[in-house]
Amino acid sequence: MEGRAPLPPAAATLGMELIEADLEKGTIELGFTAREEWTNPAGNVLGAFIAAMLYDTVGPALLATLAHDQFQATEKIEVHFLNPLRPGRVVARGRILERNGDEAVLDAELIDGNETTIATATATARVIPLDHAPHAV
C-alpha cells in the first residue's frame, strides 16, 4: 500500500482498486472487476477467481498496517461460497480479527452490486521482513 510497490500483476488482472483503508481499525475496502472471461457455462464467475479476490483482500488488510520494512505471508485461507457471482464490479471488505505478535487472523467478504454477500474467507498470515517477501506466497 502507500505506493511501496507497483500494483502486482495478479491484482491488476483482478481489476483491484483501493477504496478505503482504516489503519486503526485494521480494515480495508477494495473494488474488483469480475470479467466475462472468468465465467463457467452457466455464466457465473468461477470460484477460483472469487477466492483470488478474497485472497487479495485479506493480505492487504494486514499489509496496510505494517511498517515499511515488513510484509505478510498468507499461511492458510478458507473460502465459503454463498451465492453465484455474475461479471461486473464487486467490493471486498477485509479486516484483522486478531493479531498476536507476528501471527494474524484475518477475514473478508465479497459483495456484489446488489449488496449480496457472494463469499467469505478466513485466513491466517505471518508478518515477515520485507527482504523475505520474494519467498512469500
PDB file of C-alpha atoms in Angstrom:
ATOM      1  CA  MET A   1       0.000   0.000   0.000  1.00  0.00           C
ATOM      2  CA  GLU A   2       1.046   3.667   0.007  1.00  0.00           C
ATOM      3  CA  GLY A   3       2.919   3.184  -3.253  1.00  0.00           C
ATOM      4  CA  ARG A   4       5.570   0.880  -1.769  1.00  0.00           C
ATOM      5  CA  ALA A   5       5.481  -1.119  -4.981  1.00  0.00           C
ATOM      6  CA  PRO A   6       3.500  -1.131  -8.196  1.00  0.00           C
ATOM      7  CA  LEU A   7       0.204  -2.996  -8.227  1.00  0.00           C
ATOM      8  CA  PRO A   8       1.112  -6.683  -8.579  1.00  0.00           C
ATOM      9  CA  PRO A   9       0.153  -8.219 -11.956  1.00  0.00           C
ATOM     10  CA  ALA A  10      -2.297 -10.640 -10.318  1.00  0.00           C
ATOM     11  CA  ALA A  11      -4.104  -7.768  -8.558  1.00  0.00           C
ATOM     12  CA  ALA A  12      -4.184  -5.797 -11.813  1.00  0.00           C
ATOM     13  CA  THR A  13      -5.691  -8.837 -13.583  1.00  0.00           C
ATOM     14  CA  LEU A  14      -8.428  -8.856 -10.934  1.00  0.00           C
ATOM     15  CA  GLY A  15      -9.057  -5.145 -11.521  1.00  0.00           C
ATOM     16  CA  MET A  16      -8.170  -4.285  -7.918  1.00  0.00           C
ATOM     17  CA  GLU A  17      -8.538  -0.735  -6.690  1.00  0.00           C
ATOM     18  CA  LEU A  18      -8.224   0.648  -3.183  1.00  0.00           C
ATOM     19  CA  ILE A  19     -11.432   2.251  -1.937  1.00  0.00           C
ATOM     20  CA  GLU A  20     -10.581   2.806   1.705  1.00  0.00           C
ATOM     21  CA  ALA A  21      -8.254   1.614   4.458  1.00  0.00           C
ATOM     22  CA  ASP A  22      -8.623   2.332   8.172  1.00  0.00           C
ATOM     23  CA  LEU A  23      -5.287   1.539   9.786  1.00  0.00           C
ATOM     24  CA  GLU A  24      -6.548   1.963  13.339  1.00  0.00           C
ATOM     25  CA  LYS A  25      -9.457  -0.434  12.842  1.00  0.00           C
ATOM     26  CA  GLY A  26      -7.400  -2.797  10.661  1.00  0.00           C
ATOM     27  CA  THR A  27      -9.959  -2.746   7.847  1.00  0.00           C
ATOM     28  CA  ILE A  28      -9.735  -2.354   4.096  1.00  0.00           C
ATOM     29  CA  GLU A  29     -12.240  -1.989   1.273  1.00  0.00           C
ATOM     30  CA  LEU A  30     -11.252  -2.869  -2.276  1.00  0.00           C
ATOM     31  CA  GLY A  31     -13.021  -2.888  -5.611  1.00  0.00           C
ATOM     32  CA  PHE A  32     -12.580  -5.646  -8.203  1.00  0.00           C
ATOM     33  CA  THR A  33     -13.930  -6.247 -11.681  1.00  0.00           C
ATOM     34  CA  ALA A  34     -15.210  -9.779 -12.312  1.00  0.00           C
ATOM     35  CA  ARG A  35     -14.791 -10.394 -16.051  1.00  0.00           C
ATOM     36  CA  GLU A  36     -16.826 -12.357 -18.599  1.00  0.00           C
ATOM     37  CA  GLU A  37     -13.733 -14.424 -19.408  1.00  0.00           C
ATOM     38  CA  TRP A  38     -13.870 -15.883 -15.896  1.00  0.00           C
ATOM     39  CA  THR A  39     -17.292 -17.499 -16.230  1.00  0.00           C
ATOM     40  CA  ASN A  40     -18.421 -21.104 -16.443  1.00  0.00           C
ATOM     41  CA  PRO A  41     -21.015 -22.334 -18.992  1.00  0.00           C
ATOM     42  CA  ALA A  42     -23.831 -21.129 -16.685  1.00  0.00           C
ATOM     43  CA  GLY A  43     -22.447 -17.567 -16.811  1.00  0.00           C
ATOM     44  CA  ASN A  44     -21.223 -17.489 -13.208  1.00  0.00           C
ATOM     45  CA  VAL A  45     -17.712 -16.425 -12.206  1.00  0.00           C
ATOM     46  CA  LEU A  46     -15.575 -19.446 -11.314  1.00  0.00           C
ATOM     47  CA  GLY A  47     -14.887 -19.949  -7.622  1.00  0.00           C
ATOM     48  CA  ALA A  48     -11.139 -19.747  -8.169  1.00  0.00           C
ATOM     49  CA  PHE A  49     -11.468 -16.095  -9.213  1.00  0.00           C
ATOM     50  CA  ILE A  50     -13.731 -15.374  -6.251  1.00  0.00           C
ATOM     51  CA  ALA A  51     -11.133 -16.973  -3.967  1.00  0.00           C
ATOM     52  CA  ALA A  52      -8.384 -14.926  -5.626  1.00  0.00           C
ATOM     53  CA  MET A  53     -10.255 -11.679  -4.938  1.00  0.00           C
ATOM     54  CA  LEU A  54     -10.704 -12.659  -1.297  1.00  0.00           C
ATOM     55  CA  TYR A  55      -7.043 -13.702  -1.079  1.00  0.00           C
ATOM     56  CA  ASP A  56      -6.073 -10.300  -2.462  1.00  0.00           C
ATOM     57  CA  THR A  57      -8.194  -8.684   0.266  1.00  0.00           C
ATOM     58  CA  VAL A  58      -7.043 -10.445   3.438  1.00  0.00           C
ATOM     59  CA  GLY A  59      -3.339  -9.878   2.696  1.00  0.00           C
ATOM     60  CA  PRO A  60      -3.655  -6.129   2.073  1.00  0.00           C
ATOM     61  CA  ALA A  61      -5.821  -5.752   5.206  1.00  0.00           C
ATOM     62  CA  LEU A  62      -2.776  -6.751   7.235  1.00  0.00           C
ATOM     63  CA  LEU A  63      -0.197  -5.224   4.898  1.00  0.00           C
ATOM     64  CA  ALA A  64      -1.757  -1.762   5.218  1.00  0.00           C
ATOM     65  CA  THR A  65      -0.951  -1.755   8.956  1.00  0.00           C
ATOM     66  CA  LEU A  66       2.683  -2.870   8.694  1.00  0.00           C
ATOM     67  CA  ALA A  67       5.904  -0.872   8.815  1.00  0.00           C
ATOM     68  CA  HIS A  68       7.700  -0.100   5.551  1.00  0.00           C
ATOM     69  CA  ASP A  69      10.239  -2.872   6.174  1.00  0.00           C
ATOM     70  CA  GLN A  70       7.586  -5.553   6.762  1.00  0.00           C
ATOM     71  CA  PHE A  71       5.448  -7.752   4.515  1.00  0.00           C
ATOM     72  CA  GLN A  72       2.954 -10.544   5.115  1.00  0.00           C
ATOM     73  CA  ALA A  73       2.800 -14.177   4.066  1.00  0.00           C
ATOM     74  CA  THR A  74      -0.605 -15.871   3.955  1.00  0.00           C
ATOM     75  CA  GLU A  75      -0.314 -19.299   5.561  1.00  0.00           C
ATOM     76  CA  LYS A  76      -3.876 -20.565   5.179  1.00  0.00           C
ATOM     77  CA  ILE A  77      -7.142 -19.380   3.653  1.00  0.00           C
ATOM     78  CA  GLU A  78     -10.583 -20.950   3.822  1.00  0.00           C
ATOM     79  CA  VAL A  79     -13.281 -19.735   1.433  1.00  0.00           C
ATOM     80  CA  HIS A  80     -17.037 -20.226   1.773  1.00  0.00           C
ATOM     81  CA  PHE A  81     -19.085 -19.756  -1.408  1.00  0.00           C
ATOM     82  CA  LEU A  82     -22.569 -18.459  -0.576  1.00  0.00           C
ATOM     83  CA  ASN A  83     -24.072 -17.139  -3.823  1.00  0.00           C
ATOM     84  CA  PRO A  84     -23.203 -17.141  -7.521  1.00  0.00           C
ATOM     85  CA  LEU A  85     -21.424 -14.131  -8.972  1.00  0.00           C
ATOM     86  CA  ARG A  86     -22.085 -12.600 -12.370  1.00  0.00           C
ATOM     87  CA  PRO A  87     -19.469 -10.467 -14.118  1.00  0.00           C
ATOM     88  CA  GLY A  88     -19.231  -6.844 -13.003  1.00  0.00           C
ATOM     89  CA  ARG A  89     -17.936  -4.702 -10.210  1.00  0.00           C
ATOM     90  CA  VAL A  90     -17.700  -6.192  -6.730  1.00  0.00           C
ATOM     91  CA  VAL A  91     -16.497  -4.857  -3.404  1.00  0.00           C
ATOM     92  CA  ALA A  92     -14.380  -6.764  -0.913  1.00  0.00           C
ATOM     93  CA  ARG A  93     -14.104  -5.826   2.745  1.00  0.00           C
ATOM     94  CA  GLY A  94     -11.285  -7.251   4.803  1.00  0.00           C
ATOM     95  CA  ARG A  95     -10.252  -6.907   8.417  1.00  0.00           C
ATOM     96  CA  ILE A  96      -7.807  -8.054  11.027  1.00  0.00           C
ATOM     97  CA  LEU A  97      -9.688 -10.152  13.575  1.00  0.00           C
ATOM     98  CA  GLU A  98      -6.729 -10.799  15.850  1.00  0.00           C
ATOM     99  CA  ARG A  99      -3.019 -10.086  15.880  1.00  0.00           C
ATOM    100  CA  ASN A 100      -0.637 -11.762  18.289  1.00  0.00           C
ATOM    101  CA  GLY A 101       2.979 -10.847  17.569  1.00  0.00           C
ATOM    102  CA  ASP A 102       3.811 -11.892  14.014  1.00  0.00           C
ATOM    103  CA  GLU A 103       0.667 -14.022  13.599  1.00  0.00           C
ATOM    104  CA  ALA A 104      -2.673 -12.627  12.433  1.00  0.00           C
ATOM    105  CA  VAL A 105      -6.171 -13.936  11.804  1.00  0.00           C
ATOM    106  CA  LEU A 106      -7.997 -12.138   9.017  1.00  0.00           C
ATOM    107  CA  ASP A 107     -11.359 -12.292   7.297  1.00  0.00           C
ATOM    108  CA  ALA A 108     -13.009 -10.860   4.212  1.00  0.00           C
ATOM    109  CA  GLU A 109     -16.293 -10.806   2.361  1.00  0.00           C
ATOM    110  CA  LEU A 110     -17.068 -10.254  -1.307  1.00  0.00           C
ATOM    111  CA  ILE A 111     -20.247  -8.311  -2.088  1.00  0.00           C
ATOM    112  CA  ASP A 112     -21.893  -7.749  -5.468  1.00  0.00           C
ATOM    113  CA  GLY A 113     -23.647  -4.621  -6.745  1.00  0.00           C
ATOM    114  CA  ASN A 114     -26.932  -5.716  -5.150  1.00  0.00           C
ATOM    115  CA  GLU A 115     -25.282  -5.898  -1.684  1.00  0.00           C
ATOM    116  CA  THR A 116     -25.470  -9.715  -1.784  1.00  0.00           C
ATOM    117  CA  THR A 117     -22.638 -11.488   0.006  1.00  0.00           C
ATOM    118  CA  ILE A 118     -21.070 -13.774  -2.593  1.00  0.00           C
ATOM    119  CA  ALA A 119     -18.386 -15.429  -0.464  1.00  0.00           C
ATOM    120  CA  THR A 120     -16.431 -15.082   2.754  1.00  0.00           C
ATOM    121  CA  ALA A 121     -12.920 -16.065   3.738  1.00  0.00           C
ATOM    122  CA  THR A 122     -10.897 -16.538   6.887  1.00  0.00           C
ATOM    123  CA  ALA A 123      -7.114 -16.583   6.738  1.00  0.00           C
ATOM    124  CA  THR A 124      -4.027 -16.770   8.886  1.00  0.00           C
ATOM    125  CA  ALA A 125      -0.916 -14.833   7.993  1.00  0.00           C
ATOM    126  CA  ARG A 126       2.537 -14.179   9.345  1.00  0.00           C
ATOM    127  CA  VAL A 127       4.391 -10.859   9.366  1.00  0.00           C
ATOM    128  CA  ILE A 128       7.795 -11.234   7.718  1.00  0.00           C
ATOM    129  CA  PRO A 129      10.670  -8.871   6.903  1.00  0.00           C
ATOM    130  CA  LEU A 130      10.227  -7.223   3.511  1.00  0.00           C
ATOM    131  CA  ASP A 131      13.552  -8.647   2.321  1.00  0.00           C
ATOM    132  CA  HIS A 132      11.987 -12.143   2.666  1.00  0.00           C
ATOM    133  CA  ALA A 133       8.957 -11.151   0.556  1.00  0.00           C
ATOM    134  CA  PRO A 134      10.146 -12.788  -2.709  1.00  0.00           C
ATOM    135  CA  HIS A 135       9.654 -16.143  -0.945  1.00  0.00           C
ATOM    136  CA  ALA A 136       6.194 -15.218   0.368  1.00  0.00           C
ATOM    137  CA  VAL A 137       3.022 -16.530  -1.232  1.00  0.00           C
TER     138      VAL A 137
END
